[in-house]
Coordinates of C-alpha atoms and ligand atoms in Angstrom, one line a residue:
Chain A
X533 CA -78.2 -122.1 -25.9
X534 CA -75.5 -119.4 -26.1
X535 CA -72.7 -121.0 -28.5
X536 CA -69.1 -119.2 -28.9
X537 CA -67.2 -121.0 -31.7
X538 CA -63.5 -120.6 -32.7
X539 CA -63.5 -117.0 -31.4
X540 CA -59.8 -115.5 -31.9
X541 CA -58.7 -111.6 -31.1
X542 CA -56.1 -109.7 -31.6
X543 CA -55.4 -106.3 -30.1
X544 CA -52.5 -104.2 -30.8
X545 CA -51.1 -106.9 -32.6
X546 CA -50.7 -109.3 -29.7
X547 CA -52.8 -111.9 -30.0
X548 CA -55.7 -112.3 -26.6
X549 CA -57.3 -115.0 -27.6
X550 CA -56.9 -118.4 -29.9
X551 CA -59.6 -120.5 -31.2
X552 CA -61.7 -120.2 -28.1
X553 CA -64.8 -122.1 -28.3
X554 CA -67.6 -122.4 -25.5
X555 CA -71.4 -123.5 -24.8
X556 CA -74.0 -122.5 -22.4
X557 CA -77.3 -123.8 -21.9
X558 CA -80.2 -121.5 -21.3
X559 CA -80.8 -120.6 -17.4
X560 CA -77.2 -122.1 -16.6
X561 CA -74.4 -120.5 -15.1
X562 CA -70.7 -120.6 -17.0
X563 CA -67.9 -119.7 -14.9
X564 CA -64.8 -118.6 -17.1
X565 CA -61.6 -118.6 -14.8
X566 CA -58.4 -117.9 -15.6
X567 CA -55.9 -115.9 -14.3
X568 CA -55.1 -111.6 -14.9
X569 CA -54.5 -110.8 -18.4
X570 CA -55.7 -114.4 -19.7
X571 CA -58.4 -112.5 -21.8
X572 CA -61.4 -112.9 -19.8
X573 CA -62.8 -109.3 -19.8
X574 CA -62.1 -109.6 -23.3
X575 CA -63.9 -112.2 -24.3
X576 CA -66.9 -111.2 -22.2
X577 CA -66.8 -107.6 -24.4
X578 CA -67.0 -109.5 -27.6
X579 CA -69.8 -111.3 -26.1
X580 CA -71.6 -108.6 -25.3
X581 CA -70.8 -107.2 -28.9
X582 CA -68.6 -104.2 -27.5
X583 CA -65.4 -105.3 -29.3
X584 CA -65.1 -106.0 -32.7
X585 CA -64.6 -109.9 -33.7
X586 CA -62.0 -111.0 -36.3
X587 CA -62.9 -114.2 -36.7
X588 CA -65.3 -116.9 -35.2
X589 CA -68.9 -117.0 -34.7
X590 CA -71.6 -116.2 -31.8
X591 CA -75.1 -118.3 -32.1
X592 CA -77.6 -118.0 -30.3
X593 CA -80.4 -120.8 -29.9
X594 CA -79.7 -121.5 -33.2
X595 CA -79.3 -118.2 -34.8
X596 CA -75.6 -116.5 -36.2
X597 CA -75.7 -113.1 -33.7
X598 CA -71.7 -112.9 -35.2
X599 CA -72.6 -109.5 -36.9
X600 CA -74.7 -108.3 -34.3
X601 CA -73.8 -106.3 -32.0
X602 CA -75.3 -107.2 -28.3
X603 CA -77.2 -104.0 -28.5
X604 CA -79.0 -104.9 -31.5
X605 CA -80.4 -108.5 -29.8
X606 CA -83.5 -106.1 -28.3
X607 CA -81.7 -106.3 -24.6
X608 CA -81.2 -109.9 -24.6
X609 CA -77.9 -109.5 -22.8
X610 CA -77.0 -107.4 -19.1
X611 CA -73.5 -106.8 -18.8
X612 CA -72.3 -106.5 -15.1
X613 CA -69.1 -104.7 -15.7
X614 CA -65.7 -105.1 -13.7
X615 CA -65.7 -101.4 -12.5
X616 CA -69.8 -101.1 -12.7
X617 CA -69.9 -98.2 -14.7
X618 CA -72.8 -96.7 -12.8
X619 CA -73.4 -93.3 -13.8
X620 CA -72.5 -90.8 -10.8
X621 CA -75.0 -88.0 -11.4
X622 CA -77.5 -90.6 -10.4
X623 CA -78.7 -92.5 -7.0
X624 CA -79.0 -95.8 -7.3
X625 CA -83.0 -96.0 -7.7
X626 CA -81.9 -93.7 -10.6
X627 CA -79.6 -95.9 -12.1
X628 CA -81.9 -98.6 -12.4
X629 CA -84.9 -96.5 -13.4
X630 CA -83.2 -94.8 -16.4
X631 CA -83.5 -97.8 -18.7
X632 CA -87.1 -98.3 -17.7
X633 CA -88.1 -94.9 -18.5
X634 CA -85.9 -94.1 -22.0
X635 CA -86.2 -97.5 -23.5
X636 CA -89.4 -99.0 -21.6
X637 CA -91.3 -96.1 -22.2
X638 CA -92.4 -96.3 -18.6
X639 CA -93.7 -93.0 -16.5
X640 CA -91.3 -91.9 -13.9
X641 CA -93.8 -93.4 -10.8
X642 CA -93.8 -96.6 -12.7
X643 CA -90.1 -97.1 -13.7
X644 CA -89.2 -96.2 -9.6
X645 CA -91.6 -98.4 -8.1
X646 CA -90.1 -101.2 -10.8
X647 CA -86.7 -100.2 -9.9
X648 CA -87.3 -100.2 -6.1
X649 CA -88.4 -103.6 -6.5
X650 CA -85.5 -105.2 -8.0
X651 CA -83.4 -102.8 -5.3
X652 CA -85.1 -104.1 -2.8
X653 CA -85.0 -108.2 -3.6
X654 CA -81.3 -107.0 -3.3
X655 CA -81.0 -106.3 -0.1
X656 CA -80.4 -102.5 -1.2
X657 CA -83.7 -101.1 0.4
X658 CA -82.0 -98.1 2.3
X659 CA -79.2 -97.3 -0.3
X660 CA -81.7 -96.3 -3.3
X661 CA -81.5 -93.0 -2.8
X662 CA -77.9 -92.4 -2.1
X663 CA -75.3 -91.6 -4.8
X664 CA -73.0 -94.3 -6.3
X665 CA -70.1 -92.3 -4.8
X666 CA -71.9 -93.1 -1.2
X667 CA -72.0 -96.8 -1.6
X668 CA -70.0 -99.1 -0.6
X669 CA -67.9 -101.5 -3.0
X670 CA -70.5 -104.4 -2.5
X671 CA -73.5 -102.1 -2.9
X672 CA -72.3 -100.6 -6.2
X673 CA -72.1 -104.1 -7.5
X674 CA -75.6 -105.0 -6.2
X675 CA -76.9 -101.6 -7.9
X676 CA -75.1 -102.5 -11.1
X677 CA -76.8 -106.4 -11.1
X678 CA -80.0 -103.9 -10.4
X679 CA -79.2 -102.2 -13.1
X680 CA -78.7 -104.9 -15.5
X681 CA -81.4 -106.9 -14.6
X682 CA -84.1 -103.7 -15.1
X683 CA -84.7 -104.8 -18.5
X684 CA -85.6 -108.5 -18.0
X685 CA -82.4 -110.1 -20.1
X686 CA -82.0 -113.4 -20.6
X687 CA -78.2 -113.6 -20.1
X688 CA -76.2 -111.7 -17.9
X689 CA -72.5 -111.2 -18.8
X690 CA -71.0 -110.3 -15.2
X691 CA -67.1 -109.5 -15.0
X692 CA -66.2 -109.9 -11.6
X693 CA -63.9 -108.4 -10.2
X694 CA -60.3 -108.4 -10.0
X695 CA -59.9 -107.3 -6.6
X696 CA -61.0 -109.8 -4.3
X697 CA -64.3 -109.0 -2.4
X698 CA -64.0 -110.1 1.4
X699 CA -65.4 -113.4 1.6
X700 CA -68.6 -112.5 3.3
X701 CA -69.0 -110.4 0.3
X702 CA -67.9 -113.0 -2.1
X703 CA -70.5 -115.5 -0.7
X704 CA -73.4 -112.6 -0.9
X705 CA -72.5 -112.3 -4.6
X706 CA -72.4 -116.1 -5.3
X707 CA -75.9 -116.1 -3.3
X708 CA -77.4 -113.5 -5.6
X709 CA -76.0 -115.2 -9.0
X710 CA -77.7 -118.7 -7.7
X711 CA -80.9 -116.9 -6.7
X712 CA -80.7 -115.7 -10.5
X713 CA -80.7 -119.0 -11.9
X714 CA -84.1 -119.2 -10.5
X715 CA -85.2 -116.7 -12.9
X716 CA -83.9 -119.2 -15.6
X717 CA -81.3 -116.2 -16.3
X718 CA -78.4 -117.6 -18.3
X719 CA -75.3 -116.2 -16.7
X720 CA -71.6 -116.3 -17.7
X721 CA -69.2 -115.2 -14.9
X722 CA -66.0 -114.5 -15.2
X723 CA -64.0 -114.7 -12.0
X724 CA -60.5 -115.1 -11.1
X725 CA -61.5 -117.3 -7.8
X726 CA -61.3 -121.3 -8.7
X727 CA -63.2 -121.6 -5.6
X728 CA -66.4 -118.8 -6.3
X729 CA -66.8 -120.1 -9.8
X730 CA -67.3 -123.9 -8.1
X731 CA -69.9 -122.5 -5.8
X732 CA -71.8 -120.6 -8.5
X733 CA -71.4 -122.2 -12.2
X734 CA -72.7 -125.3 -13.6
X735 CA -70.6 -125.2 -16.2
X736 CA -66.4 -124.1 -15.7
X737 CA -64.3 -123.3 -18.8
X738 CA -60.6 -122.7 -18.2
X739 CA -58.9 -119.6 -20.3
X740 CA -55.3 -119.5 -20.7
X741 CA -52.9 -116.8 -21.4
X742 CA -51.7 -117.1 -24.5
X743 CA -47.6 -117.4 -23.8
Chain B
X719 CA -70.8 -38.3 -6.1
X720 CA -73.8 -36.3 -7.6
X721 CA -72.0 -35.9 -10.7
X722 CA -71.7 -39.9 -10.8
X723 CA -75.5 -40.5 -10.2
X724 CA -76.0 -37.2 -13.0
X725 CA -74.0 -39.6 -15.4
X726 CA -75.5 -43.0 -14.6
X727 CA -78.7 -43.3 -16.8
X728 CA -75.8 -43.1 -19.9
X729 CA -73.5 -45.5 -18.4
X730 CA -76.5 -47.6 -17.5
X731 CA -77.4 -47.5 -21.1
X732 CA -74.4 -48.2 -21.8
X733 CA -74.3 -51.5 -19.6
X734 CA -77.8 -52.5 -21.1
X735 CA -75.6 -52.8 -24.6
X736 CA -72.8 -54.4 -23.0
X737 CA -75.2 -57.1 -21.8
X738 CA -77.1 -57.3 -25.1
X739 CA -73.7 -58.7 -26.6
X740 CA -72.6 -60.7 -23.8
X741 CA -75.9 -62.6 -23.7
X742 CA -76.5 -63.1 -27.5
X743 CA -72.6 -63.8 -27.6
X744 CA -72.6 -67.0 -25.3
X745 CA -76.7 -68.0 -26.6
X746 CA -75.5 -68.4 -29.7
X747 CA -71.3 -69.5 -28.9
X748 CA -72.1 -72.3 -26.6
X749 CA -74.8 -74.1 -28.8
X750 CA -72.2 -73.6 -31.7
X751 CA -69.4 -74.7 -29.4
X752 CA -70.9 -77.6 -28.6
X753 CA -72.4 -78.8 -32.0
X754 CA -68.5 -78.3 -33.3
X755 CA -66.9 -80.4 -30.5
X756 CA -68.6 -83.4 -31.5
X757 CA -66.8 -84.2 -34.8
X758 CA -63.7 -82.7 -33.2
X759 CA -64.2 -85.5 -30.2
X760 CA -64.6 -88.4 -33.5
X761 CA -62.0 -89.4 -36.4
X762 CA -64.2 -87.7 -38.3
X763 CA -62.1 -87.3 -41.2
X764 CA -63.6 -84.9 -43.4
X765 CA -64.9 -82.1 -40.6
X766 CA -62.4 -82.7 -38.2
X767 CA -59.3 -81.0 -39.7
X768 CA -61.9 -78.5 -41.0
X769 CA -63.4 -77.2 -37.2
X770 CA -59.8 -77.7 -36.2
X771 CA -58.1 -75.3 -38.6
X772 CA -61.2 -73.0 -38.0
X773 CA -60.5 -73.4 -34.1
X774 CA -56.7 -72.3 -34.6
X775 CA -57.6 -69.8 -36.8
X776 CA -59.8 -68.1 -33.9
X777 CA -57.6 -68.7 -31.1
X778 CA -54.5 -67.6 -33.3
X779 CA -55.5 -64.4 -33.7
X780 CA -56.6 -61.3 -32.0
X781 CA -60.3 -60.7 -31.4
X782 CA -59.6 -57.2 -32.0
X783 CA -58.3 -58.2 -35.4
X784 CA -61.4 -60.5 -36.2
X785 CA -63.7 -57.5 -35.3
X786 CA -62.1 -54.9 -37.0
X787 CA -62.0 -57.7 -40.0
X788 CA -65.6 -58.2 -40.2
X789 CA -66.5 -54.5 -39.5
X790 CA -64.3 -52.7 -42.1
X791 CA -62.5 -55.7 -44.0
X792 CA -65.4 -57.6 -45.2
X793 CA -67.4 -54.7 -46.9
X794 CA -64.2 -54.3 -48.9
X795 CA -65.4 -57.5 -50.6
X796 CA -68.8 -56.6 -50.4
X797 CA -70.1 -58.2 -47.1
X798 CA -71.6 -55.5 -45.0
X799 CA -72.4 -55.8 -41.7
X800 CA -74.2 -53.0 -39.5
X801 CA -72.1 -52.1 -36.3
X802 CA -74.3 -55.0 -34.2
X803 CA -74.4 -57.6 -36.3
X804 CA -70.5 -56.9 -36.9
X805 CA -70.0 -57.3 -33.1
X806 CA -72.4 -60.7 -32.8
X807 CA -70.7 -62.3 -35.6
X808 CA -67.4 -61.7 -34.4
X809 CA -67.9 -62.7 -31.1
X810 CA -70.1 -65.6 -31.6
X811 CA -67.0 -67.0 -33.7
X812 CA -64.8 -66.4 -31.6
X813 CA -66.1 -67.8 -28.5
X814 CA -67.6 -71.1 -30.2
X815 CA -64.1 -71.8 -31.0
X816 CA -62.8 -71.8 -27.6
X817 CA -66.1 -73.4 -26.2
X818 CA -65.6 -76.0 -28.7
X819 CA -62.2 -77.2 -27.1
X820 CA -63.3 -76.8 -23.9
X821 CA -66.1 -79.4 -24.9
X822 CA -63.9 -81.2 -26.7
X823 CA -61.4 -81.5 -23.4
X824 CA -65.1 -82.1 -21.6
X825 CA -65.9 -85.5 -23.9
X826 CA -62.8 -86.7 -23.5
X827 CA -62.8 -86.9 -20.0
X828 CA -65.8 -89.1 -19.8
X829 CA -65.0 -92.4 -19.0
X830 CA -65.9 -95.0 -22.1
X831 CA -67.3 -97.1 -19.7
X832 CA -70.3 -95.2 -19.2
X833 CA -71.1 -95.2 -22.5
X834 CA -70.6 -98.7 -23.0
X835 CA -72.8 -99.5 -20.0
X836 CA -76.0 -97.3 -21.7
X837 CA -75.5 -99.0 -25.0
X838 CA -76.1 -102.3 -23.1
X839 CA -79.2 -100.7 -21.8
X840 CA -80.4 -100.1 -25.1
X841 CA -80.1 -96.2 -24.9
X842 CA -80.4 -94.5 -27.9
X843 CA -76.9 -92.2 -29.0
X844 CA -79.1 -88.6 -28.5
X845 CA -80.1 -90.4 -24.8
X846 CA -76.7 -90.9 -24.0
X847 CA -75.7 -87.3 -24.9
X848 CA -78.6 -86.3 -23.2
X849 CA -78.8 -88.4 -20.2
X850 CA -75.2 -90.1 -19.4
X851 CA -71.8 -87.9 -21.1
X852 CA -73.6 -84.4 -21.4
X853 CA -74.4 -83.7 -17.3
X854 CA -71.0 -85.1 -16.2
X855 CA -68.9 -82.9 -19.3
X856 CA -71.0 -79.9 -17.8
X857 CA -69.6 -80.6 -14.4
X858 CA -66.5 -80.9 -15.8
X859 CA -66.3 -77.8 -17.5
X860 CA -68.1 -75.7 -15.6
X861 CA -64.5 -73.7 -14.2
X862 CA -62.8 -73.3 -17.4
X863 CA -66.4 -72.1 -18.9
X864 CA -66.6 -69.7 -16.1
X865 CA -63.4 -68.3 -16.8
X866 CA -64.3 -67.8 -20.7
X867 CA -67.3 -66.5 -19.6
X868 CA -66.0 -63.9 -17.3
X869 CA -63.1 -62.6 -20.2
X870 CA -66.6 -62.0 -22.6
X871 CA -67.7 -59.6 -19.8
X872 CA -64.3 -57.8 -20.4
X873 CA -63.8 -58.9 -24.0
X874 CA -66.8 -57.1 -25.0
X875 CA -65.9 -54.0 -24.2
X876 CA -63.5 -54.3 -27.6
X877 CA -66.6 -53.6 -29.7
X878 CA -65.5 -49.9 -28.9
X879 CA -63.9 -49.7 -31.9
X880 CA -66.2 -50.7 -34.4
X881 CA -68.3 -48.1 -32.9
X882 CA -70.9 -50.1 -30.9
X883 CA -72.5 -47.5 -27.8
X884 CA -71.7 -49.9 -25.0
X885 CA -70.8 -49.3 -21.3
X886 CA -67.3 -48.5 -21.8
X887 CA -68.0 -45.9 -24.9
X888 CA -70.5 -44.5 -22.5
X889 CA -67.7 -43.7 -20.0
X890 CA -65.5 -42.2 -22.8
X891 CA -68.0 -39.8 -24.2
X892 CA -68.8 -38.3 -20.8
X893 CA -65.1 -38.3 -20.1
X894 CA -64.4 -36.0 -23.2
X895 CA -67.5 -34.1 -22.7
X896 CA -66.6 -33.2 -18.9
X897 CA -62.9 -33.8 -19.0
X898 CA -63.3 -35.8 -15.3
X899 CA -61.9 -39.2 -14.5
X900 CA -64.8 -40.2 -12.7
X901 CA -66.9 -41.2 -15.9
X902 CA -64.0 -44.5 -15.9
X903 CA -64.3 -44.6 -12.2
X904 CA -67.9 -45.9 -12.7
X905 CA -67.5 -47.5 -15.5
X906 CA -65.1 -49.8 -13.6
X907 CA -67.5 -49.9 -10.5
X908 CA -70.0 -51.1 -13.0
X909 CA -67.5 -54.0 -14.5
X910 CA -66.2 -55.2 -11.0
X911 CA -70.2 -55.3 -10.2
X912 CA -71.2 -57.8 -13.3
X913 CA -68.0 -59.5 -12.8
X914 CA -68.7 -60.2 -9.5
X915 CA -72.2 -61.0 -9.5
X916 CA -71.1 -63.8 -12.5
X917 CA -68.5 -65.1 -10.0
X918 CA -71.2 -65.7 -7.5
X919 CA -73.5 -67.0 -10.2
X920 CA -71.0 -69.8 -11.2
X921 CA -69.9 -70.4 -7.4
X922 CA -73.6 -71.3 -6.7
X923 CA -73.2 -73.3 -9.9
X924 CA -70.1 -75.4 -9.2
X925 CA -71.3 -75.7 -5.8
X926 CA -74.8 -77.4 -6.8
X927 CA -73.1 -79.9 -9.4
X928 CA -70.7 -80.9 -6.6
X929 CA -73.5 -83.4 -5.0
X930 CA -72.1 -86.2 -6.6
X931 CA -68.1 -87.0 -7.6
Ligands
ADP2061 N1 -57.6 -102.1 -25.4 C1 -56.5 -102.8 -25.1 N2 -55.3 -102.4 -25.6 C2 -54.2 -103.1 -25.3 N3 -54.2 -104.3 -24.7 C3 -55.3 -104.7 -24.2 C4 -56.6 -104.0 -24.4 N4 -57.5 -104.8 -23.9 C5 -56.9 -105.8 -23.3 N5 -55.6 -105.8 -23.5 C6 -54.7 -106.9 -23.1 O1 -55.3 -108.1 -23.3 C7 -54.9 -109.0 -22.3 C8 -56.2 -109.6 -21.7 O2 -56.9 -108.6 -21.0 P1 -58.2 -108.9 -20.2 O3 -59.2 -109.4 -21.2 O4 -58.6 -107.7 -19.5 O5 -57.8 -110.1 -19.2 P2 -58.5 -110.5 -17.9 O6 -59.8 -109.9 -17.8 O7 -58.5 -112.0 -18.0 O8 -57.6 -110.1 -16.8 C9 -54.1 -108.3 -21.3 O9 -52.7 -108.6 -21.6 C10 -54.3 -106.8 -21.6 O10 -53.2 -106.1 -21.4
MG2062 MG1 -60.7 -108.7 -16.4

């Protein structure tokens, strides 16, 4: 179980986020909704451990991750990120084989034929060898839940994004997160759409803006 | 035109010293450039200021001035160095300095995001530099590198003065010797020739780093 307790932030001095406290249970889905600027990518940045935390405390099953950064849980958490953040220079395959060869230690034959296979249970078979600048908006965020699934985390953060997706897109990406849950993934979501998060989340916690 | 050919072997030798110092010049600058635009890219608060005043000290002033400096100022205080190593110093200085912004301008054009997204996947720092931020600041650069690269082709002839036998003191000799203009002729020929063989170089370059965006 992923706990979040009394979590507040402040950036800039304007306060994001007050006392926010939240629970997930392993292999569950938690949808955060909320709407723009409510703090939602925030909060999913301190879970991951890229922004700082003032005050509050992360536990996970039972053990205080506060002064952890994500990075340091051994891969534990995938972040899907908002904008993807797939690196350019690479084609997709690439993207996902990086991580398998630097950090798994795997051989370059090994780490594609891994990568191909998470590609391809995506639907993705005849994108992996074009450029994230050759994908469309859909792919990229296929090849960036590739990506983040490569090294076999047990929770995926996934910041979905602002922009709507057409809904034929929007249903292919709530069809992917379910067909995670399978893989007793834990995933937290963060969406702006009241009616994906019902399709996909076991679990929905409301943020806020802070007025 | 037969007097041209009778004077190339000495221009040519010339060139080869010309070439000596452009090639040692950037093998040694761009390393250096690069090494210095990583605390200059940080808050480092200690080497920062340090690489920065060094920066504006080398971009402030003429490289003429730093040569002639090292040459015949520094054995004033007892630093000697031979006409060569004079011309290496000076230029590998000089050029780190403005490599080192261009890095610098390089890094900080690199979207955070990327960065963020190897940590996640557990990539080492050197892996990142390696793998992620390095290729894409080399795209990025790759013009404004060109450009510095194609002034050291020019720059270098300065080491005239501290007495260094390169191309363009290979023209002058002959020119006094003979008292003909075609001695700077060819050595001009010979310039527009590396020049433009470096500008084809760094097309081919630009051009193969342009098969992603
Ligand atoms: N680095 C930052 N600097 C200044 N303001 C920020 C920064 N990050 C987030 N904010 C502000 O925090 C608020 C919440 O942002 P965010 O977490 O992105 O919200 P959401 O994802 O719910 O739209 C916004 O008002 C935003 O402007
Ligand atoms: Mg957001």
């Amino acid at each position: 179980m992923l706990e979040i307790k009394n979590i507040s932030k402040t950036i800039k001095n304007k306060k994001i986020l007050s006392n926010v406290s939240l629970a997930v249970e392993n292999g569950q889905t938690l949808a955060i909704v909320g709407p723009s600027g409510a703090g939602k990518t925030t909060l999913l940045r301190i879970i991951a451990g890229l922004e700082p935390l003032e005050q509050g405390t992360i536990v996970l099953d039972g053990q205080d991750v506060t002064s952890k950064v994500a990075t340091q849980i051994d891969g534990k958490v995938a972040v899907v990120f908002q904008d993807f953040n797939l690196f350019p220079q690479y084609t997709a395959l690439e993207n996902v084989a990086l991580s398998l060869k630097l950090v798994k230690g795997q051989d370059k034959n090994m780490a594609n034929q891994n990568a191909q296979k998470i590609l391809d249970q995506l639907g993705l078979e005849g994108q992996i060898n074009n450029y994230p600048f050759e994908l469309s908006g859909g792919q990229k965020q296929r090849v960036a839940i590739a990506r983040a699934l490569a090294l076999n985390p047990e929770i995926i953060l996934f910041d979905e994004r602002t922009s709507a997706l057409d809904p034929a897109l929007s249903s292919n990406v709530a069809d992917l997160i379910n067909s995670l849950k399978n893989k007793q993934i834990t995933q937290i979501v963060v969406t702006h759409d009241m009616e994906f998060a019902q399709k996909v989340a076991d679990v929905t916690f409301t943020l806020e803006a802070i007025k | 035109m037969n007097y041209l050919f009778e004077i190339l072997p000495s221009l040519l030798e010339g060139t080869k010293m010309t070439l000596n110092v452009f090639f040692v010049t950037l093998l040694i600058s761009i390393p250096l450039g690069l090494i210095l635009s990583i605390p200059l890219s940080t808050n480092n608060k200690i080497l920062k200021p340090f690489i920065e005043g060094f920066v504006w000290l080398m971009r402030g002033t003429p490289l003429l001035l730093q040569l002639i400096f090292v040459f015949y100022g520094l054995p004033l205080i007892g630093i000697v160095f031979e006409r060569y190593g004079a011309a290496i110093f000076a230029f590998s200085l000089n050029y780190a300095a403005y490599f080192a912004e261009i890095f610098r301008g390089g890094f900080g054009s690199i979207d955070q995001g990327q960065v963020e997204a190897a940590e996640m996947l557990q990539m080492k720092k050197a892996q990142i530099l390696r793998y992620i931020t390095l290729p894409q600041v080399i795209k990025n650069i790759v013009p404004a590198m060109g450009n510095e690269v194609i002034n050291l082709v020019k720059d270098s002839s300065l080491v005239y003065v501290i007495g260094l036998g390169d191309l363009l003191r290979a023209g002058n000799i002959a020119l006094s010797r003979d008292v003909s203009l075609l001695p700077l002729v060819g050595v001009g020929i010979i310039y527009l020739l590396l020049i433009g063989l470096l500008t084809f170089g760094l097309k081919r370059l630009e051009n193969g780093l342009n098969y992603y965006r």
